[in-house]
PDB file of C-alpha atoms in Angstrom:
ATOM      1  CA  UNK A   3    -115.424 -97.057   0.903  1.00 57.00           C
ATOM      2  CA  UNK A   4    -117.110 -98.844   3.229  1.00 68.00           C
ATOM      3  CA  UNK A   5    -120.301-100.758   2.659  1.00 70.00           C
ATOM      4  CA  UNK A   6    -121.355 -98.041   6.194  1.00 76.00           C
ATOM      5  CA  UNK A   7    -120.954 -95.094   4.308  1.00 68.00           C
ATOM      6  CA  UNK A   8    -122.499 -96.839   1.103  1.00 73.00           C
ATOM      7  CA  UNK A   9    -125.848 -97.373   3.470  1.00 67.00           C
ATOM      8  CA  UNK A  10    -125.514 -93.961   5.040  1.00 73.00           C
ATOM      9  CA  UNK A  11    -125.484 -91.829   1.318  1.00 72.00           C
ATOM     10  CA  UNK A  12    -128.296 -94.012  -0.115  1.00 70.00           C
ATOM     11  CA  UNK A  13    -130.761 -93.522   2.883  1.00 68.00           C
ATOM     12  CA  UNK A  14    -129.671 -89.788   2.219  1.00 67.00           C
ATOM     13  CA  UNK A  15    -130.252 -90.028  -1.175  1.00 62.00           C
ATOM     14  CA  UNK A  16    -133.941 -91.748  -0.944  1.00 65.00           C
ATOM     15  CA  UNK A  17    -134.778 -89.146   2.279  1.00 62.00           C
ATOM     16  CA  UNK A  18    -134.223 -86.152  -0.097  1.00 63.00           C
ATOM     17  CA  UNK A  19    -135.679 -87.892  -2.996  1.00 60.00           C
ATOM     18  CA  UNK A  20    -138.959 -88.387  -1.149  1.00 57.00           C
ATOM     19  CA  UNK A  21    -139.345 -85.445  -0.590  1.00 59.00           C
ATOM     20  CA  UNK A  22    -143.196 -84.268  -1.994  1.00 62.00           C
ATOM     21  CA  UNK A  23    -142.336 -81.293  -4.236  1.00 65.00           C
ATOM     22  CA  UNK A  24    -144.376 -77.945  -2.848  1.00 70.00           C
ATOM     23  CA  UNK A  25    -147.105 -77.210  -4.980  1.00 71.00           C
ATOM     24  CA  UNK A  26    -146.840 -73.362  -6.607  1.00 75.00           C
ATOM     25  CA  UNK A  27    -149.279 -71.049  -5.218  1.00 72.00           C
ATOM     26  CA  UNK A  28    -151.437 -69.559  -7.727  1.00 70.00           C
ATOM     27  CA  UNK A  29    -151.260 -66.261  -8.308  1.00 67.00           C
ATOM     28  CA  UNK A  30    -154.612 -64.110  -6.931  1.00 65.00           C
ATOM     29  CA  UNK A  31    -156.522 -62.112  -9.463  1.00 61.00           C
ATOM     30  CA  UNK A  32    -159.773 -60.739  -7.787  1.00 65.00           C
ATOM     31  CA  UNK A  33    -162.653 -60.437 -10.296  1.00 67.00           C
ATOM     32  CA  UNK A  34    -162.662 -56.639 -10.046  1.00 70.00           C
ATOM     33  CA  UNK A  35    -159.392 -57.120 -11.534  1.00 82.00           C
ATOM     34  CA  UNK A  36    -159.830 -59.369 -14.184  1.00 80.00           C
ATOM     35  CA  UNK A  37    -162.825 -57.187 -15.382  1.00 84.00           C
ATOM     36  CA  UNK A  38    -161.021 -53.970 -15.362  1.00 86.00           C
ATOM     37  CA  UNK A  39    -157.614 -55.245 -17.406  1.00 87.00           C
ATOM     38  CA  UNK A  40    -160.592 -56.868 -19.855  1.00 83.00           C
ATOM     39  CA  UNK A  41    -162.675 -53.330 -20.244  1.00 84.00           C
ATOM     40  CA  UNK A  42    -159.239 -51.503 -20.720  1.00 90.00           C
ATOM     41  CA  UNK A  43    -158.430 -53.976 -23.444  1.00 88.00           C
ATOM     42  CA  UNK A  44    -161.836 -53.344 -24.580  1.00 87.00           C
ATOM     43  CA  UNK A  45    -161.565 -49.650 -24.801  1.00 89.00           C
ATOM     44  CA  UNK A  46    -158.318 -50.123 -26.713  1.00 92.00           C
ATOM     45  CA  UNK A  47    -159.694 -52.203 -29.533  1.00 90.00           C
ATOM     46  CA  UNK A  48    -162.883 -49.950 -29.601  1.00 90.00           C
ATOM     47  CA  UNK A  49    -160.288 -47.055 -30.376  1.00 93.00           C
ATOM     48  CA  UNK A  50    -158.178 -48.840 -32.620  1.00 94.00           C
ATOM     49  CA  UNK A  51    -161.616 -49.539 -34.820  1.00 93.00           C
ATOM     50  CA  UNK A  52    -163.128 -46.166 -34.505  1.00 94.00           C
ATOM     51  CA  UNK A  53    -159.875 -45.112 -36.163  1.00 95.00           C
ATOM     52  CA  UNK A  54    -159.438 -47.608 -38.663  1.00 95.00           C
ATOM     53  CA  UNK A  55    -162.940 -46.219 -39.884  1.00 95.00           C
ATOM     54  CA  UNK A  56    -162.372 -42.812 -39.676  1.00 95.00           C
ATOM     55  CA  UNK A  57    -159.369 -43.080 -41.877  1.00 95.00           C
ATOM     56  CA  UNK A  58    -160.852 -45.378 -44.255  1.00 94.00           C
ATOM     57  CA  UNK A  59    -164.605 -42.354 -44.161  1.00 94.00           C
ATOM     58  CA  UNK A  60    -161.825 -39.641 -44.840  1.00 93.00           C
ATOM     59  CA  UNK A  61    -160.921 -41.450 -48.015  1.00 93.00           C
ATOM     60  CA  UNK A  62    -164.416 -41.465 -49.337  1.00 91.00           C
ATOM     61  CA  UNK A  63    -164.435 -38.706 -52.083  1.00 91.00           C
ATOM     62  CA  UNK A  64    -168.336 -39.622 -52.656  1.00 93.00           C
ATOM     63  CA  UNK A  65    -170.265 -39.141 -49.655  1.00 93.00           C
ATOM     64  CA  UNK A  66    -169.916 -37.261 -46.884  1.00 94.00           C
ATOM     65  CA  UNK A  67    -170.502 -38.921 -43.026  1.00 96.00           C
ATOM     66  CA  UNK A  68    -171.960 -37.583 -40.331  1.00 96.00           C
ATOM     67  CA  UNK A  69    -170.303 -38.981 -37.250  1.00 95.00           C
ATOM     68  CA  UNK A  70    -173.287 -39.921 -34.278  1.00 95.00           C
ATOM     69  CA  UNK A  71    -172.910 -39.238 -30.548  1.00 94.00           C
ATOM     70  CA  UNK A  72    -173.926 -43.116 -30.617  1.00 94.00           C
ATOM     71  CA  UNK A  73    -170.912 -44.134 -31.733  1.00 94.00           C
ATOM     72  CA  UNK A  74    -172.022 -44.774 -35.939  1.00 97.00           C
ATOM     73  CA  UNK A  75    -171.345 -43.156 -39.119  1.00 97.00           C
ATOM     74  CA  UNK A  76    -174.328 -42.361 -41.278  1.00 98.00           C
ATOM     75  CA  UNK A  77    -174.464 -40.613 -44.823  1.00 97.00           C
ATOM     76  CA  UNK A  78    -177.709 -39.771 -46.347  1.00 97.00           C
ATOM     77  CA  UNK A  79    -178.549 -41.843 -49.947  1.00 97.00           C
ATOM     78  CA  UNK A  80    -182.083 -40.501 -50.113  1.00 96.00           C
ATOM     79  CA  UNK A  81    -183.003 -37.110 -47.785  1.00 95.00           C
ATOM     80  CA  UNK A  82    -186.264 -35.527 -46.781  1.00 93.00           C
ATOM     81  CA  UNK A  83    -185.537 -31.644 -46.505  1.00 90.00           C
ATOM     82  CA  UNK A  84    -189.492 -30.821 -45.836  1.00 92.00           C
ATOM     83  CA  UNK A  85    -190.630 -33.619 -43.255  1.00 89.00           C
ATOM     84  CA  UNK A  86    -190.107 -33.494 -40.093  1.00 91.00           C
ATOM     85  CA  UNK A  87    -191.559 -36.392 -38.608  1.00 94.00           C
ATOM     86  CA  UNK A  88    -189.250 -38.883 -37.236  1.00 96.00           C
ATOM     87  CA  UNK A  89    -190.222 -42.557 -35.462  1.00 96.00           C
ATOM     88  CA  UNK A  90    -190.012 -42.005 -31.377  1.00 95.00           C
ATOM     89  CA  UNK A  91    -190.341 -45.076 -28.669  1.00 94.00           C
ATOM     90  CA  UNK A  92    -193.130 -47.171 -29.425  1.00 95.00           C
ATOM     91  CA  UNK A  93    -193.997 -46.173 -33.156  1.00 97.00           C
ATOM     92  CA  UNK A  94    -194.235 -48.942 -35.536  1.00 97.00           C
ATOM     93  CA  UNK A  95    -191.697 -48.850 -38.492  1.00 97.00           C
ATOM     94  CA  UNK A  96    -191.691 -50.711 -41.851  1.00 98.00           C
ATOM     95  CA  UNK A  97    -187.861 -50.983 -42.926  1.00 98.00           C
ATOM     96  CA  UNK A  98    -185.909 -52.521 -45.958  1.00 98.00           C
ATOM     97  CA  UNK A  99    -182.168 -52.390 -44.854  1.00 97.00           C
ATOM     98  CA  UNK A 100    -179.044 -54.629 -46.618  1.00 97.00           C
ATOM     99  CA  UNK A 101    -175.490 -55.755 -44.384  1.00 97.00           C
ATOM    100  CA  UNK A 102    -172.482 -55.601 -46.387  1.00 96.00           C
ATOM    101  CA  UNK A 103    -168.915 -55.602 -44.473  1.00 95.00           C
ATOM    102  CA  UNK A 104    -167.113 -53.012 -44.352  1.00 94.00           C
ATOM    103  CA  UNK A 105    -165.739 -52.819 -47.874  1.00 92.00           C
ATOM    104  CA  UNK A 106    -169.180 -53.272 -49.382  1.00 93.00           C
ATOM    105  CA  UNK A 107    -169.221 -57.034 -49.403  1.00 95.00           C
ATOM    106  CA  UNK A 108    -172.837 -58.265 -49.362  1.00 96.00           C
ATOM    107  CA  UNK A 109    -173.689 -60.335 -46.537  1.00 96.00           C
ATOM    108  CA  UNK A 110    -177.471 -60.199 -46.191  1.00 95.00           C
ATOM    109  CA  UNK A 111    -179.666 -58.925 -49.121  1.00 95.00           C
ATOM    110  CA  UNK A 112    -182.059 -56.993 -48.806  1.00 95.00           C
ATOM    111  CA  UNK A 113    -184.863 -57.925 -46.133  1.00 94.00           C
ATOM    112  CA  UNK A 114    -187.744 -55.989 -44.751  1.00 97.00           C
ATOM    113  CA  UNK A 115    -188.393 -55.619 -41.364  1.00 96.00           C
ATOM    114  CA  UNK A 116    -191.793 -54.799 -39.463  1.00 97.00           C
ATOM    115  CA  UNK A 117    -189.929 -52.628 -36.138  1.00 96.00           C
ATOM    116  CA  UNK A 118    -191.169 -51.201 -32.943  1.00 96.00           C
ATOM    117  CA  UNK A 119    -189.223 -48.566 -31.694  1.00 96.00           C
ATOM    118  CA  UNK A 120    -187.103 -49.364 -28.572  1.00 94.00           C
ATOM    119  CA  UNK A 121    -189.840 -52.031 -27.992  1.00 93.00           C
ATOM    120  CA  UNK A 122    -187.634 -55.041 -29.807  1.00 91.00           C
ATOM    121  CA  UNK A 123    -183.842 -55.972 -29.916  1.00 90.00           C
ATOM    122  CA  UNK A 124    -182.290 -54.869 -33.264  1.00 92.00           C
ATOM    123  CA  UNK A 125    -179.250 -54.439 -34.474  1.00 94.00           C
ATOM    124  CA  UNK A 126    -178.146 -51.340 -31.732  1.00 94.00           C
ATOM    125  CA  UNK A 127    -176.514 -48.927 -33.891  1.00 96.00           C
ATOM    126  CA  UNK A 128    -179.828 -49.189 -35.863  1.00 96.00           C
ATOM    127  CA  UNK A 129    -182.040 -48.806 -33.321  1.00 96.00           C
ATOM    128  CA  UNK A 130    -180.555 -45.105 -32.838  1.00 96.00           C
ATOM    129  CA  UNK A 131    -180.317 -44.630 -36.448  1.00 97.00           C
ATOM    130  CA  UNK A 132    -184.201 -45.333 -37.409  1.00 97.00           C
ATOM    131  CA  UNK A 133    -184.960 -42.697 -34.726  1.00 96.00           C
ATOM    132  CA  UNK A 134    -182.775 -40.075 -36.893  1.00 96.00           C
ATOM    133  CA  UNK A 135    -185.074 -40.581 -40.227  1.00 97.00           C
ATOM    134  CA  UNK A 136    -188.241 -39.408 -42.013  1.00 97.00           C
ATOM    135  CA  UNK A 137    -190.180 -41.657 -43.761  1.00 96.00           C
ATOM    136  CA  UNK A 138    -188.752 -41.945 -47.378  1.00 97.00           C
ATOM    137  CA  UNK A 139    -185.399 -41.870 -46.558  1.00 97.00           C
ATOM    138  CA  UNK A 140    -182.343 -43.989 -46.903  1.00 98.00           C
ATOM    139  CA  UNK A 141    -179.198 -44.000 -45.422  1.00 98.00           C
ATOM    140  CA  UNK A 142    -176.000 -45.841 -44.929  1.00 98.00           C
ATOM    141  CA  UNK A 143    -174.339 -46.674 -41.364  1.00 98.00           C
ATOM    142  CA  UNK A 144    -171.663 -47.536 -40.844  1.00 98.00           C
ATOM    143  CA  UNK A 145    -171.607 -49.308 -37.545  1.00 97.00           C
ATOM    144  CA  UNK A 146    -168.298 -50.574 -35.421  1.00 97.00           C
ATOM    145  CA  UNK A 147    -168.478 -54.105 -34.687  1.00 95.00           C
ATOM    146  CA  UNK A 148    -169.466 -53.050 -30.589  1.00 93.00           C
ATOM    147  CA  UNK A 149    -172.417 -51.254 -31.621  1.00 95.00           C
ATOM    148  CA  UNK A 150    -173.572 -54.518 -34.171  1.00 94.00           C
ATOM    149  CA  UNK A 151    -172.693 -58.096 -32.688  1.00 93.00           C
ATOM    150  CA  UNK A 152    -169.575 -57.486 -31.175  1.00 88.00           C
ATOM    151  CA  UNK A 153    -167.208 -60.273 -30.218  1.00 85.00           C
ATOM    152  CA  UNK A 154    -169.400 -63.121 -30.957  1.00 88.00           C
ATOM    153  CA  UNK A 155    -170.835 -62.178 -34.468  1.00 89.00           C
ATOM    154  CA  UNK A 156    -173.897 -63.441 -35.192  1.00 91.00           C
ATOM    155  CA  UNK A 157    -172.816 -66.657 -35.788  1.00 88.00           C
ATOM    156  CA  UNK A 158    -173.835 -67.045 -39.486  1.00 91.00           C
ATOM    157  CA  UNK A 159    -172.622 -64.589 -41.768  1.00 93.00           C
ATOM    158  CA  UNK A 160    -171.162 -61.948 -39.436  1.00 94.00           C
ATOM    159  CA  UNK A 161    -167.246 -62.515 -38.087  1.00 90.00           C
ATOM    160  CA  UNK A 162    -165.939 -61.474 -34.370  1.00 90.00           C
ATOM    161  CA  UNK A 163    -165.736 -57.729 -33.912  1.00 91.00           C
ATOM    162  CA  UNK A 164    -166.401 -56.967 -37.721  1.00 94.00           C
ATOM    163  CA  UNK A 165    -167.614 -53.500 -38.722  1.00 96.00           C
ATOM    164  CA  UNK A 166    -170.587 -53.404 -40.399  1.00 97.00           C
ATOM    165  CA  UNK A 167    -172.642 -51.002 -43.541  1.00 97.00           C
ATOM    166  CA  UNK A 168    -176.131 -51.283 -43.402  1.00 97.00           C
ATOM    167  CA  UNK A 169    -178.254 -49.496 -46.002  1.00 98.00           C
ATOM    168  CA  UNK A 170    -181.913 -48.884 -44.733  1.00 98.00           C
ATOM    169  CA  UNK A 171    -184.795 -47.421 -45.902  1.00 98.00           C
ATOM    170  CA  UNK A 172    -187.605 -46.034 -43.930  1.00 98.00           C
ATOM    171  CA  UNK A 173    -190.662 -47.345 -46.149  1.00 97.00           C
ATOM    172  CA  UNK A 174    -193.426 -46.412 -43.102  1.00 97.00           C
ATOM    173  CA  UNK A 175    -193.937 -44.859 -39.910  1.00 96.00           C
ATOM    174  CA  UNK A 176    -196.857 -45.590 -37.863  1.00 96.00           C
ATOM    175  CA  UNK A 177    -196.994 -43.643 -35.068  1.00 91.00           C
ATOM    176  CA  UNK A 178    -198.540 -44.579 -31.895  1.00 85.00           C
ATOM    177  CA  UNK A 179    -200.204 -42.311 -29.549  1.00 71.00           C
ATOM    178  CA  UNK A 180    -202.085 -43.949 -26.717  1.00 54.00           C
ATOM    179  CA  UNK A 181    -199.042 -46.281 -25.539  1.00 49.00           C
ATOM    180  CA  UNK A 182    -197.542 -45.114 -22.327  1.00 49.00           C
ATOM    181  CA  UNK A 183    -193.644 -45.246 -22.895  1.00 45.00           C
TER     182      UNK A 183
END
């Protein structure tokens, strides 16, 4: 070979070689996207829960849950068959409530709790479930990790989407009249 043809495949070889290599477009995802493939997701492991705790309810030979349009269990420890006065938005409750996990594990004994209705952040599934009970009462809900902390926990005690029993007692109602809700 001649030393031409030697020079002629080496400047090929270093033009190719230099070459920049072409950077990979990224792929778009709009936001709108993103969001809805996350709430689908969502919804999924929201029905995957509600399941897991209504099969682990229908094994309860004990008590007996009622199942709330606001996405809880509840079963009644202590009812009130002749009042009828429940807390509405505004009224001042006294409360003693315990968090367990769901198998009954404790994770906060018992405190007491001075609440106004829909007036403070609470615990959600709570918040709808004081509104269902007369003063006297106790009950336990069961409450589905979306309708407690959710996906963050509460960064103590409470885990990522864990489900939740909370036993509360309504110790006092007080109601309030004048308050414009």
């Amino acid at each position: 070979m001649s030393n031409t043809w030697i020079v002629i495949i080496m400047s090929s070889l270093i033009f190719i070689s230099c070459n920049a290599p072409e950077a990979r477009r990224p792929k778009k995802k709009t936001t709108s996207n993103f969001y809805k493939e996350v709430l689908e997701q969502n919804i999924k492991l929201n029905q995957l829960e509600k399941k897991h705790i209504e099969q682990h309810l229908s094994k309860d030979t004990v008590n007996s849950y009622l199942n709330s349009p606001n996405g809880f269990w509840y079963t009644y420890n202590k009812k009130d068959t002749i009042n009828s006065i429940t807390p509405v938005k505004g009224d001042v409750v006294t409360i003693s409530y315990t968090i367990t996990d769901f198998f009954n594990t404790p994770l906060y004994d018992k405190q007491t709790k001075i609440y106004k209705i829909d007036k403070e952040d609470f615990i959600p599934a709570l918040q709808d479930g004081i509104k269902l009970m007369k003063k006297g009462e106790t009950i336990t809900f069961v409450i589905p990790s979306y309708r407690a902390f959710g996906v963050t926990g509460d960064g103590e005690k409470i885990g990522m989407n864990q489900t939740l029993k909370s036993t509360l007692t309504l110790i006092d109602i007080k109601k309030v009249n004048n308050e414009i809700n």
